[in-house]
Coordinates of C-alpha atoms and ligand atoms in Angstrom, one line a residue:
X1 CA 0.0 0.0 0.0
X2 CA 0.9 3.7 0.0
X3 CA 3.6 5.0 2.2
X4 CA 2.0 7.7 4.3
X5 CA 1.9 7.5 7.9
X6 CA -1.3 5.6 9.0
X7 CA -2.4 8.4 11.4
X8 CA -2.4 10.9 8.8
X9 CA -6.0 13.1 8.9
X10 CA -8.3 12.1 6.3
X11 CA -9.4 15.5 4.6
X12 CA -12.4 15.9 2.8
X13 CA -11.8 19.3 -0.3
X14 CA -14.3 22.5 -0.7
X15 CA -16.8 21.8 -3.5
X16 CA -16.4 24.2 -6.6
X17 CA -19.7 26.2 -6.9
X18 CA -21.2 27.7 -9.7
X19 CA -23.5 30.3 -10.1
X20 CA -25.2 28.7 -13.3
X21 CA -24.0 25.7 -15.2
X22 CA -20.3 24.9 -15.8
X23 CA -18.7 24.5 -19.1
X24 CA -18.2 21.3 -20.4
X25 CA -15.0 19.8 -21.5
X26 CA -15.7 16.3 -23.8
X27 CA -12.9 13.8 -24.9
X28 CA -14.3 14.0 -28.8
X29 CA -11.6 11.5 -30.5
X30 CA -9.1 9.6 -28.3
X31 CA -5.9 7.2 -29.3
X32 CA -5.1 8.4 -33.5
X33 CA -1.8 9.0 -34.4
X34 CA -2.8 12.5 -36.1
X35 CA -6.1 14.8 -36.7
X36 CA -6.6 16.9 -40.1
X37 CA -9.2 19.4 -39.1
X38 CA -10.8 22.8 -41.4
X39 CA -10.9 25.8 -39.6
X40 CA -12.9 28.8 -41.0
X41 CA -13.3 32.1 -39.2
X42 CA -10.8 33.6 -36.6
X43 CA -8.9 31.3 -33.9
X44 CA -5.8 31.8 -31.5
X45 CA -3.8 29.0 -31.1
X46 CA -1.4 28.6 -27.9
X47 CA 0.4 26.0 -25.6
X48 CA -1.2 25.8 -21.7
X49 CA 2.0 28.4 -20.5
X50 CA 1.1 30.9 -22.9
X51 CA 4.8 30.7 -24.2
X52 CA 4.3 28.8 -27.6
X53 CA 1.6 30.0 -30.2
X54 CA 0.2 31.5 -33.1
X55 CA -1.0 34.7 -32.7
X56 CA -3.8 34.9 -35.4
X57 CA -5.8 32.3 -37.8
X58 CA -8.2 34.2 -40.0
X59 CA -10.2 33.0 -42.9
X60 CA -10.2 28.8 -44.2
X61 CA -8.0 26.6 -44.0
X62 CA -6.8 22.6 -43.4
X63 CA -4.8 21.6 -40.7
X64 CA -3.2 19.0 -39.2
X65 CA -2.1 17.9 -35.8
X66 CA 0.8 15.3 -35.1
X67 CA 2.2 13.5 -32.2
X68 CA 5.9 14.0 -33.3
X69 CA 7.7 11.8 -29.6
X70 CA 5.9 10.5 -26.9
X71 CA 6.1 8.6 -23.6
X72 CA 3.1 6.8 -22.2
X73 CA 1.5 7.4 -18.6
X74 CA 2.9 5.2 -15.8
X75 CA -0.2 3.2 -13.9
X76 CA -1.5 2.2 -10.5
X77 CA -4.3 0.4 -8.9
X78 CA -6.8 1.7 -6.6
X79 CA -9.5 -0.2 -4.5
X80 CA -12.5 2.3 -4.3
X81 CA -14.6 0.9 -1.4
X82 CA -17.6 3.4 -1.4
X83 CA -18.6 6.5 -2.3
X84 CA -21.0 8.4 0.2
X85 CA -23.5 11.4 -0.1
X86 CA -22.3 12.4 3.1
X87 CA -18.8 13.4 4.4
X88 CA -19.7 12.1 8.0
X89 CA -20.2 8.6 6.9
X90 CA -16.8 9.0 4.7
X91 CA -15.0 9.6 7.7
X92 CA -16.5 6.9 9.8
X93 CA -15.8 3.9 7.5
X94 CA -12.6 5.5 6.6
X95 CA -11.8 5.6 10.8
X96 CA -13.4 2.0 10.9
X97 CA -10.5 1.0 7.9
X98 CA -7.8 2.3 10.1
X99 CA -8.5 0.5 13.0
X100 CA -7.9 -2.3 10.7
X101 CA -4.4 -1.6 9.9
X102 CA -5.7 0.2 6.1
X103 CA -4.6 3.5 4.8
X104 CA -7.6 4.9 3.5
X105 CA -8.4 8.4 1.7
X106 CA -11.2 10.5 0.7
X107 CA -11.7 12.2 -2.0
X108 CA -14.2 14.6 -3.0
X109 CA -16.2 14.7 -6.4
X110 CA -18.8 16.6 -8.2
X111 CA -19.9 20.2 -7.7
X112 CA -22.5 22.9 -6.2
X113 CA -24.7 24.9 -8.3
X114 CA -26.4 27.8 -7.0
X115 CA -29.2 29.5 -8.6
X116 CA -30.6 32.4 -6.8
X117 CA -30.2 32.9 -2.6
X118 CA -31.7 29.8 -1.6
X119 CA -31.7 27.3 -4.6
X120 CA -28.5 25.7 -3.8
X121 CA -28.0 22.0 -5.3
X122 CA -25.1 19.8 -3.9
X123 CA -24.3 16.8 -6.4
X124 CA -21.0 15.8 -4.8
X125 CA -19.9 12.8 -3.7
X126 CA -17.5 11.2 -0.6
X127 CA -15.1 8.2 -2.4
X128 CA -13.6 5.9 0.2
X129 CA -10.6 4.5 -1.0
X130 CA -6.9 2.6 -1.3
X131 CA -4.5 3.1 -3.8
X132 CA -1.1 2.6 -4.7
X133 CA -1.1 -0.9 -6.0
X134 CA 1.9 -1.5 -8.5
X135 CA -0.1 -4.4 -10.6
X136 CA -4.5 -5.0 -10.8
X137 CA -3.5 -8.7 -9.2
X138 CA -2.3 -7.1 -6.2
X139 CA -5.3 -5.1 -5.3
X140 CA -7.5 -8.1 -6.1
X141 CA -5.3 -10.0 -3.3
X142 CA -6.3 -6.7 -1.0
X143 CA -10.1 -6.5 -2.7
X144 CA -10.7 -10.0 -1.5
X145 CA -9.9 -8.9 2.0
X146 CA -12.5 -6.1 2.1
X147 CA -15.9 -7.6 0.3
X148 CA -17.6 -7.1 4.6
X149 CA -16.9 -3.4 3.7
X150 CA -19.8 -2.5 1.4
X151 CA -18.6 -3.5 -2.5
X152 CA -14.9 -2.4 -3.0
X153 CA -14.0 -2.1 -7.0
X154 CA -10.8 -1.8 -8.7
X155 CA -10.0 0.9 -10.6
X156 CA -6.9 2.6 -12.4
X157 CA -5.3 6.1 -12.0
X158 CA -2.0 7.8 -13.4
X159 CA 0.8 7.5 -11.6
X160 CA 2.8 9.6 -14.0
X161 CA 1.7 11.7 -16.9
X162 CA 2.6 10.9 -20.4
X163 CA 4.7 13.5 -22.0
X164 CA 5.4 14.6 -25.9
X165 CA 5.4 17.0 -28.2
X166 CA 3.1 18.2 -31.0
X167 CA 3.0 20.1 -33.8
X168 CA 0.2 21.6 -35.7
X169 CA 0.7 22.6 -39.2
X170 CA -1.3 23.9 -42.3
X171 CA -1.6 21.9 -45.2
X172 CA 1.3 24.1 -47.2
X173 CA 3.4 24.2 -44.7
X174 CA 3.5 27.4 -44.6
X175 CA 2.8 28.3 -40.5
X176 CA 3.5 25.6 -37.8
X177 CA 4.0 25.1 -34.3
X178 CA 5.6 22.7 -31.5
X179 CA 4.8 22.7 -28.0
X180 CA 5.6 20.4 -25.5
X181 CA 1.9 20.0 -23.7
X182 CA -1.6 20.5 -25.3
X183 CA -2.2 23.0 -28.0
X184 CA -5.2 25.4 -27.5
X185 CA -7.4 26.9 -30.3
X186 CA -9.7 29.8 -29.1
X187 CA -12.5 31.1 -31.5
X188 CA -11.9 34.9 -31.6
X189 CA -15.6 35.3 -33.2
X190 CA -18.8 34.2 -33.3
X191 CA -19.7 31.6 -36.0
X192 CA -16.3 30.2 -36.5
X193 CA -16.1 26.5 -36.9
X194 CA -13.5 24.0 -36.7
X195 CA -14.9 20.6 -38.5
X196 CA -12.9 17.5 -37.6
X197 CA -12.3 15.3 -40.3
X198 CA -11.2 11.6 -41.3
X199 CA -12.1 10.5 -38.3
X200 CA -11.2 6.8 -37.6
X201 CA -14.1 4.7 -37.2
X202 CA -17.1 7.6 -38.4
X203 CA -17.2 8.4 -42.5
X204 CA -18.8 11.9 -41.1
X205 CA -17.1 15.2 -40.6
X206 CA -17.4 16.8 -36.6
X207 CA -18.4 20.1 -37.2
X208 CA -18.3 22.3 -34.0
X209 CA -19.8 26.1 -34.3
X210 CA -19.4 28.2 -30.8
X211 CA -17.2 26.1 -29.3
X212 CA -15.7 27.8 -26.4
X213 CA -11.9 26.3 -27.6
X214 CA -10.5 23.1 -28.7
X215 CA -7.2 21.2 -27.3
X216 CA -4.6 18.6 -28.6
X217 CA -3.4 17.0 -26.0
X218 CA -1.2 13.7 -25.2
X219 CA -3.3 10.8 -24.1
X220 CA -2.0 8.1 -21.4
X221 CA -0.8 5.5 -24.4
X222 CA 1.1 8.2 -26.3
X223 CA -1.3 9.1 -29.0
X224 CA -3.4 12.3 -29.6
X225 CA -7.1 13.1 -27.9
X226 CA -9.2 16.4 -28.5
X227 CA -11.1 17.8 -26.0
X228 CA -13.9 20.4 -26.9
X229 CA -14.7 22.5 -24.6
X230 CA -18.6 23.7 -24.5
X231 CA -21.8 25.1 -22.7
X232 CA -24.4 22.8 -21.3
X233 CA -27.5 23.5 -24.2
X234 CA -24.6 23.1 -27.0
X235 CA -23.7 19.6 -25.4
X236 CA -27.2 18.7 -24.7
X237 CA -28.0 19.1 -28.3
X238 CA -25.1 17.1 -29.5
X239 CA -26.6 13.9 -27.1
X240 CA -29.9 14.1 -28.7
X241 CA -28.8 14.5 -32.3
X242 CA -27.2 11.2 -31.6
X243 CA -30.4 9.6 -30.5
X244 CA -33.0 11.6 -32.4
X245 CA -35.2 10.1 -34.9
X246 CA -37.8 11.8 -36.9
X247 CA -40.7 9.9 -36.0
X248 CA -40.1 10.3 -32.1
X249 CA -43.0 12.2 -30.5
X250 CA -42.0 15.8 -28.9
X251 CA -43.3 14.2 -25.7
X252 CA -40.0 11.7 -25.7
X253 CA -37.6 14.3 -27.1
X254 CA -38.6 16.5 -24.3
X255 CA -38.3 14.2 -21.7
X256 CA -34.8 12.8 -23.3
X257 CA -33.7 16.6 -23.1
X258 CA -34.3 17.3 -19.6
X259 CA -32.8 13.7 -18.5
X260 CA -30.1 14.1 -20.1
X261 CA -29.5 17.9 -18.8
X262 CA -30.2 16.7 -15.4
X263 CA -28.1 13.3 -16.6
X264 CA -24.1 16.0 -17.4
X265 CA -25.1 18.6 -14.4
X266 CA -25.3 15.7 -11.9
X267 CA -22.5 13.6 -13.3
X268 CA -20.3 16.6 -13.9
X269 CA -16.7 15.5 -12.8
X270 CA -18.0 12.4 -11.4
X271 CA -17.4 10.1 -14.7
X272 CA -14.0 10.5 -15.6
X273 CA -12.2 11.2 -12.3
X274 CA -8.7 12.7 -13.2
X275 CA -8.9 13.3 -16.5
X276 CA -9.0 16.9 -18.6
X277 CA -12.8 16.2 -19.4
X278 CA -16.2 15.4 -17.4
X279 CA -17.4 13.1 -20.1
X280 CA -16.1 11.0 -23.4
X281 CA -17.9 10.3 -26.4
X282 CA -18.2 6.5 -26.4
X283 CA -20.7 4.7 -24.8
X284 CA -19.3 4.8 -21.7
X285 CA -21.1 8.3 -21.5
X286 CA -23.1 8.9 -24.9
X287 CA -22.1 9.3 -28.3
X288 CA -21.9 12.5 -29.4
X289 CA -22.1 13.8 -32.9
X290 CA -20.7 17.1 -34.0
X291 CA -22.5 19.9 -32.8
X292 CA -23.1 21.8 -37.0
X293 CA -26.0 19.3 -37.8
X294 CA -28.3 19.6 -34.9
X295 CA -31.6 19.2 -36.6
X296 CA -33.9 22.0 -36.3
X297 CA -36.1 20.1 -34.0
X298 CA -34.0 19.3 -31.7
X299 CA -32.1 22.6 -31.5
X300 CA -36.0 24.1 -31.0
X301 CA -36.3 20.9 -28.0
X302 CA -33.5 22.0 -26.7
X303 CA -34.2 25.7 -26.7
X304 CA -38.0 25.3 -25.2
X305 CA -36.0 23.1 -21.9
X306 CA -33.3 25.5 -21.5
X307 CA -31.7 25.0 -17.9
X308 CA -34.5 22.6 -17.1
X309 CA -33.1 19.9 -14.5
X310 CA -34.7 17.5 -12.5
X311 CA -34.3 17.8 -8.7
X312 CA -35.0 15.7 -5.3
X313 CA -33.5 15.9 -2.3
X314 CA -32.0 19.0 -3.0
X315 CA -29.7 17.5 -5.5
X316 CA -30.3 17.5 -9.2
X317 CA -31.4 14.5 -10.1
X318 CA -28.6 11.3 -11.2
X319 CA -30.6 10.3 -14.8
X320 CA -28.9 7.6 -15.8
X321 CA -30.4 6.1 -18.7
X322 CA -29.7 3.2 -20.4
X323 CA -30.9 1.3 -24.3
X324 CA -33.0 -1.2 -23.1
X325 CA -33.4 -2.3 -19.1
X326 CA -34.8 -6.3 -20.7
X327 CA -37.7 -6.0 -18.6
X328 CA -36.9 -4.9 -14.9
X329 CA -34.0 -1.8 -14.3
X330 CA -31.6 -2.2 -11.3
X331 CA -30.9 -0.2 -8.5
X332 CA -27.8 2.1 -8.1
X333 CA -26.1 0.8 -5.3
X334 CA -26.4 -3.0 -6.9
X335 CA -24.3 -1.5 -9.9
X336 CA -21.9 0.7 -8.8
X337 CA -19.8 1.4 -5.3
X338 CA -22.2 4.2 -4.1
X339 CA -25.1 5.1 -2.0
X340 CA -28.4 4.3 -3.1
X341 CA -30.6 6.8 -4.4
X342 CA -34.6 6.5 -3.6
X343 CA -35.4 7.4 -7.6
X344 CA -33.1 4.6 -8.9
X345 CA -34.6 1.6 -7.7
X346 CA -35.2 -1.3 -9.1
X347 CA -39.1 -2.4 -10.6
X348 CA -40.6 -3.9 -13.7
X349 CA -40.7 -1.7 -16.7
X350 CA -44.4 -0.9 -16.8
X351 CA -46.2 0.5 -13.6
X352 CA -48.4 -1.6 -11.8
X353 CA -47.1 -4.9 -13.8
X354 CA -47.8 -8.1 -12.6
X355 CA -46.0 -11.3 -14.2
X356 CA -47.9 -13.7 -14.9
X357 CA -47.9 -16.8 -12.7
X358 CA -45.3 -18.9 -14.5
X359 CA -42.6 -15.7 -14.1
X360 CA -41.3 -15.6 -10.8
X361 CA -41.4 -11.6 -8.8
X362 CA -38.3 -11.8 -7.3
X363 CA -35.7 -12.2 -10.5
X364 CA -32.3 -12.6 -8.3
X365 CA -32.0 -16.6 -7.7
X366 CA -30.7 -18.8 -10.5
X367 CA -34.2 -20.9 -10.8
X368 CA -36.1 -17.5 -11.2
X369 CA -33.9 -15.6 -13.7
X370 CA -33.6 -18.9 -16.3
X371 CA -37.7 -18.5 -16.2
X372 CA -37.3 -14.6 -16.7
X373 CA -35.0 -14.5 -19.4
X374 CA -36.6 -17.5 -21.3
X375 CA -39.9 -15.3 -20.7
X376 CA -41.4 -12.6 -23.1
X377 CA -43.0 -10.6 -20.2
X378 CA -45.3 -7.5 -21.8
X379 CA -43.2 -4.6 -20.1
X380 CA -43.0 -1.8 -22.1
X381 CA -39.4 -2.2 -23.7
X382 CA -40.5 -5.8 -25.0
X383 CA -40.7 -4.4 -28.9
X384 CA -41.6 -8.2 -30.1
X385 CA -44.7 -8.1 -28.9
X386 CA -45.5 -4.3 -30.5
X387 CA -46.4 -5.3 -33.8
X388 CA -47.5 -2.0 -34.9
X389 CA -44.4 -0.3 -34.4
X390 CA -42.8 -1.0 -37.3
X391 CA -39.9 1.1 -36.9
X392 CA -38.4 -0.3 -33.9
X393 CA -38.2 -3.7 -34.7
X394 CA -34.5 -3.8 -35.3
X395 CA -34.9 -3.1 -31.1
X396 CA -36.2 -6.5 -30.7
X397 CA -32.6 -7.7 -30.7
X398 CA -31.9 -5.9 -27.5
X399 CA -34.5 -7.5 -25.5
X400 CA -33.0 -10.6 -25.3
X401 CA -29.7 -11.8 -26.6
X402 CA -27.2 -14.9 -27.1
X403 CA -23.6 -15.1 -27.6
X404 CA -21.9 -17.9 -28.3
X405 CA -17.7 -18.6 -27.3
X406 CA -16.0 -22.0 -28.0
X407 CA -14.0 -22.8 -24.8
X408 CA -10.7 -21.2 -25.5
X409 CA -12.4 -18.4 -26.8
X410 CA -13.6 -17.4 -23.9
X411 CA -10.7 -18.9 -22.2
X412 CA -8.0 -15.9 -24.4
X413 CA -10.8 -13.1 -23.3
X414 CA -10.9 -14.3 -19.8
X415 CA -6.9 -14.3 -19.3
X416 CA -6.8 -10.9 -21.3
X417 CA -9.5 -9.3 -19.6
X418 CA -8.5 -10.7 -15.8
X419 CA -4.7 -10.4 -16.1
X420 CA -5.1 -14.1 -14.5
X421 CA -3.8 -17.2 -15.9
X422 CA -6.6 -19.6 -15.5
X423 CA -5.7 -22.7 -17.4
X424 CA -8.6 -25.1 -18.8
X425 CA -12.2 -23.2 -18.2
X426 CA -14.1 -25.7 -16.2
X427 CA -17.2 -23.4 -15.1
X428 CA -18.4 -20.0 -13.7
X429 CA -20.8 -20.1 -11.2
X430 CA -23.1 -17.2 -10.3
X431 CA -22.5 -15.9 -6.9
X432 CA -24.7 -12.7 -6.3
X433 CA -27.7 -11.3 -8.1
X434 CA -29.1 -8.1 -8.1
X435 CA -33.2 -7.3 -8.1
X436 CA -33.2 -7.8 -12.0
X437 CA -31.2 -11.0 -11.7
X438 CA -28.1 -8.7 -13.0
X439 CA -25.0 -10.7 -11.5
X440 CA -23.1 -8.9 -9.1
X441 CA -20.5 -11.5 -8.2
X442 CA -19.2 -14.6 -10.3
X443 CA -16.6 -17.2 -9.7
X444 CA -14.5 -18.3 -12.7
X445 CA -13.6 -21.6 -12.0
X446 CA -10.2 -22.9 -14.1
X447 CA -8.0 -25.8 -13.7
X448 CA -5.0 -23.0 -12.5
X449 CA -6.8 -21.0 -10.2
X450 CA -10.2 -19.4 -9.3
X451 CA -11.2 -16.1 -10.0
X452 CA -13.5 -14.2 -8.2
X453 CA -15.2 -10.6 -10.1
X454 CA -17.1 -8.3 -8.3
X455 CA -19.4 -5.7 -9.8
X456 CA -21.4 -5.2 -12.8
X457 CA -18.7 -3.6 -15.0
X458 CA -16.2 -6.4 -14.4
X459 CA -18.7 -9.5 -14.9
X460 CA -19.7 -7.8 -18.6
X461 CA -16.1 -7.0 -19.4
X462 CA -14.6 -10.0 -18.5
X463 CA -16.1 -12.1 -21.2
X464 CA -16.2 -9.8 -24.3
X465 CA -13.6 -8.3 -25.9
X466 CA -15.4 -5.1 -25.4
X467 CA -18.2 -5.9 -22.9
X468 CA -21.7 -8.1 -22.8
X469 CA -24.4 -6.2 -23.3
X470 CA -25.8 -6.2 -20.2
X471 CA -24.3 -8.9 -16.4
X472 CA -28.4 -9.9 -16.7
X473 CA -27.5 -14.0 -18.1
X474 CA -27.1 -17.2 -18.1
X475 CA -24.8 -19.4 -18.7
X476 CA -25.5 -23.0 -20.9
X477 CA -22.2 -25.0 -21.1
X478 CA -21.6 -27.5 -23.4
X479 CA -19.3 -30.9 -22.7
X480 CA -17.3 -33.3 -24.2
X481 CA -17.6 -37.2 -23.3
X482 CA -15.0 -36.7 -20.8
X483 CA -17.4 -34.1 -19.4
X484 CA -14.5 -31.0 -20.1
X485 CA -16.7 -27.9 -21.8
X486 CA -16.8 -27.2 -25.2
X487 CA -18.4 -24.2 -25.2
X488 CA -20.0 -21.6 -23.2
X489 CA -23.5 -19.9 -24.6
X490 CA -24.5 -16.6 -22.5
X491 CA -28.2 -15.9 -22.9
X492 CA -29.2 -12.6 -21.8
X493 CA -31.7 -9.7 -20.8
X494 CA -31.1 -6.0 -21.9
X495 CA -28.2 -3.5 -23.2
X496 CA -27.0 -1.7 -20.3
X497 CA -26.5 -1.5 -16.5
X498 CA -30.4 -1.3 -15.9
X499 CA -30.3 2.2 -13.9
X500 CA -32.4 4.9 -14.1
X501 CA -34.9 5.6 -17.4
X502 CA -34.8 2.6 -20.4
X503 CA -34.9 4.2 -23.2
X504 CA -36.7 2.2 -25.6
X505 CA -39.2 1.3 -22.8
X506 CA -40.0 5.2 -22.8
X507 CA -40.1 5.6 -26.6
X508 CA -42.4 3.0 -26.4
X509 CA -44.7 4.6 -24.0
X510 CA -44.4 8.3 -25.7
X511 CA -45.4 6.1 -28.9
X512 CA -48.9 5.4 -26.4
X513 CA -49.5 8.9 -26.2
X514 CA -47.9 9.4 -22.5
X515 CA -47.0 13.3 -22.0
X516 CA -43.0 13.9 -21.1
X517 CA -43.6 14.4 -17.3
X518 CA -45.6 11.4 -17.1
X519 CA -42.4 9.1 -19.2
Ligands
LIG601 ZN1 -17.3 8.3 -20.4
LIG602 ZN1 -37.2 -1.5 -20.2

């Protein structure tokens, strides 16, 4: 563990206030080697110290950026064992981990925003945690140690920053820059644009008008990331570009455009701790499109819900949403390592449901969740059994799901995944459950060693090469004569971690004619 002296006082930071909403800083293309980019209108371009720059871009023209040396980031483990809503009950587990002989620390995330004298809202959280771990097996030896203390998870942080130089140069060569550090552009006027271009992976151009700037920076592996930096309505419009359709019903857009404000103010900071943006544009957070071909209707959506959150509890509300919850969401503290919130609970998607007698009510035993996901229960996400919808049946796929690995397959993605050499695959038993039979805790038996996962995230990463689309599954193995497995067939419920609002389940009832604050 970390060398500090064990008596050390646990200090909890001042929150960051904000008098309206902050800006927003998104990672819009991570890990390329180099980004060719148009710029029209009037930018300044500089390094962070002010030291390295151009002084003036006016009028069009293309650009590139390059990483010309690098070094990577040097890594360490962490074991984040809770994060509170209250400081108090920080410092009392953290006291209760130091009587054990731990070194804990708190950290502080999130922010305050303050609208008027007495609206103040308080979205911050109290993370409990150890770090310092040289290697992930190491602070699973340590994570085993502390499953009595709520549900510890591992994560990663920097140790060291990566370092390099870029250079940015027009497509004559005719002005160019170095810096050591990220590269700034500023718009100096309204309605310049910078539109990103050959992106890898997306055929489209990223157009961003009214940007507030634009950085180049080094990323942890070397390469080169852009961050955009942007107001809240600007981002907001970017999220629901991504998911519009033109058939949707103004009664879902709306409700998608608060959620999702309410969704960036409350997460702000909280996603992507100790990085140089609040949120990235993978699915981790949303996709995000560029911000130049925002439909008219949803710029108009947008415009009509300006600065409208949802709030409870003095907080703005946490609205997490997710593509599809397969028939029952989850609740917060079953999926990730904080407090529970009383609006993300877990229920059937369709209020006052009832399953019919052959599906079992509670989903998180192994008899009841092979009924369930076999099961086409009529909740409002189920699109198979919409007929006239015509539209969404491609969503049908969603709802329930198989995937199929031969043994050493899944073997290859375990060992890559875990960073455990496992040997032969002989099993992996379901441990824990959540309320929508999501699995919480496996066991990966091998003929090596066991390994135990805990959490959502590391039961659907550990057997995908990206993830499974949801931890609600079962598991069919086929054997050999000898009775060794063959292969492993997952059979699951739902895209997503199950909190908060399922998106297709509210399409489908805007579709019904339900008004936004109803959804
Ligand atoms: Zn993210
Ligand atoms: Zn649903």
């Amino acid at each position: 563990m970390n060398g500090h002296n064990r008596h050390e006082k646990i200090e909890i930071q001042e929150l960051p206030t904000f008098y309206r909403f902050p800006f927003i800083k998104v990672n819009v293309i991570d890990d390329v080697e180099q980004i060719d980019f148009l710029l029209s209108g009037h930018f300044t371009v500089e390094d962070m110290t002010g030291e390295c720059g151009l002084d003036s871009l006016i009028g069009e023209a293309r650009w590139r950026v390059a990483v010309e040396a690098s070094a990577p980031a040097k890594f360490q483990y962490g074991i984040s064992i809770h994060e509170f809503f209250q400081p108090q009950q920080a410092e009392k587990l953290a006291g209760k981990l130091q009587g054990k002989g731990y070194e804990p620390k708190i950290q502080t995330f999130g922010y305050q925003w303050q609208l008027g004298e007495d609206r103040r809202f308080k979205n911050s959280s109290y993370r409990v945690f150890l770090d310092g771990f040289p290697t992930i097996r190491e602070a699973r030896r340590i994570q085993r140690h502390l499953v009595d203390f709520y549900q510890p998870t591992i994560y990663k942080y920097r140790a060291r920053e990566a370092r390099g130089v870029i250079e940015m140069f027009d497509v004559n060569y005719n002005q160019s820059i170095k810096c050591s550090g990220p590269i700034k552009l500023t718009p100096r006027e309204r309605n310049s644009v910078i539109s990103l271009l050959n992106i890898l992976g997306r055929s489209d151009v990223m157009e961003f008008p009214d940007l507030y700037n634009i950085q180049f920076r080094i990323n942890d592996i070397g390469k080169l990331q852009c961050v955009a930096e942007m107001d809240i309505e600007a981002y907001v419009g970017g999220l629901l570009t991504v998911q519009y359709q033109e058939n949707y019903p103004d009664s879902y857009l709306e409700t998608l455009a608060i959620t999702m404000r309410s969704w960036v103010a409350a997460n702000w900071g909280r996603l992507h701790k100790g990085e140089a943006y609040q949120f990235c544009s993978t699915d981790h957070c949303y996709y995000l499109s560029g911000l130049g071909t925002q439909p008219r209707r949803v710029l108009d959506i947008v415009k009509e819900t300006k600065g409208f959150v949802l709030t409870c509890e003095g907080e703005i509300c946490n609205t997490p949403s997710h593509l599809v919850c397969g028939g029952h969401t989850e609740k917060l503290e079953n999926i990730s390592d904080s407090d529970p919130k009383s609006y993300l609970k877990a229920f059937f998607d369709r209020a006052g449901y009832e399953p019919p007698p052959e599906v079992p009510v509670r989903l998180d035993n192994e008899e009841a969740i092979e009924i369930w996901i076999n099961s086409k229960p009529d909740v409002h996400c189920n699109f198979s059994r919409k007929k006239d919808v015509e539209n969404f049946q491609k969503f049908r796929q969603y709802f329930r799901w198989e995937i199929e690995y031969a043994r050493h397959e899944l073997e290859e993605i375990i060992s890559k995944k875990t960073e455990e050499e496992i040997g032969t695959l002989y099993d992996i038993i379901p441990l824990k459950r959540g309320k929508s039979g999501r699995l919480l805790e496996v066991e990966i038996l091998g003929s090596r060693q066991n390994v135990k996962l805990v959490g959502d995230q590391a039961v659907r990463e550990a057997f995908a090469e990206e993830r499974l689309p949801s931890s609600c599954f079962i598991i069919r193995t086929e054997m050999d004569e000898h009775g060794i497995p063959t292969a492993f067939v997952f059979f699951g419920a739902g895209n997503g971690d199950g909190i908060g609002m399922c998106q297709l389940g509210a399409i489908s009832k805007a579709f019904s004619g339900q008004p936004a604050m109803e959804i």
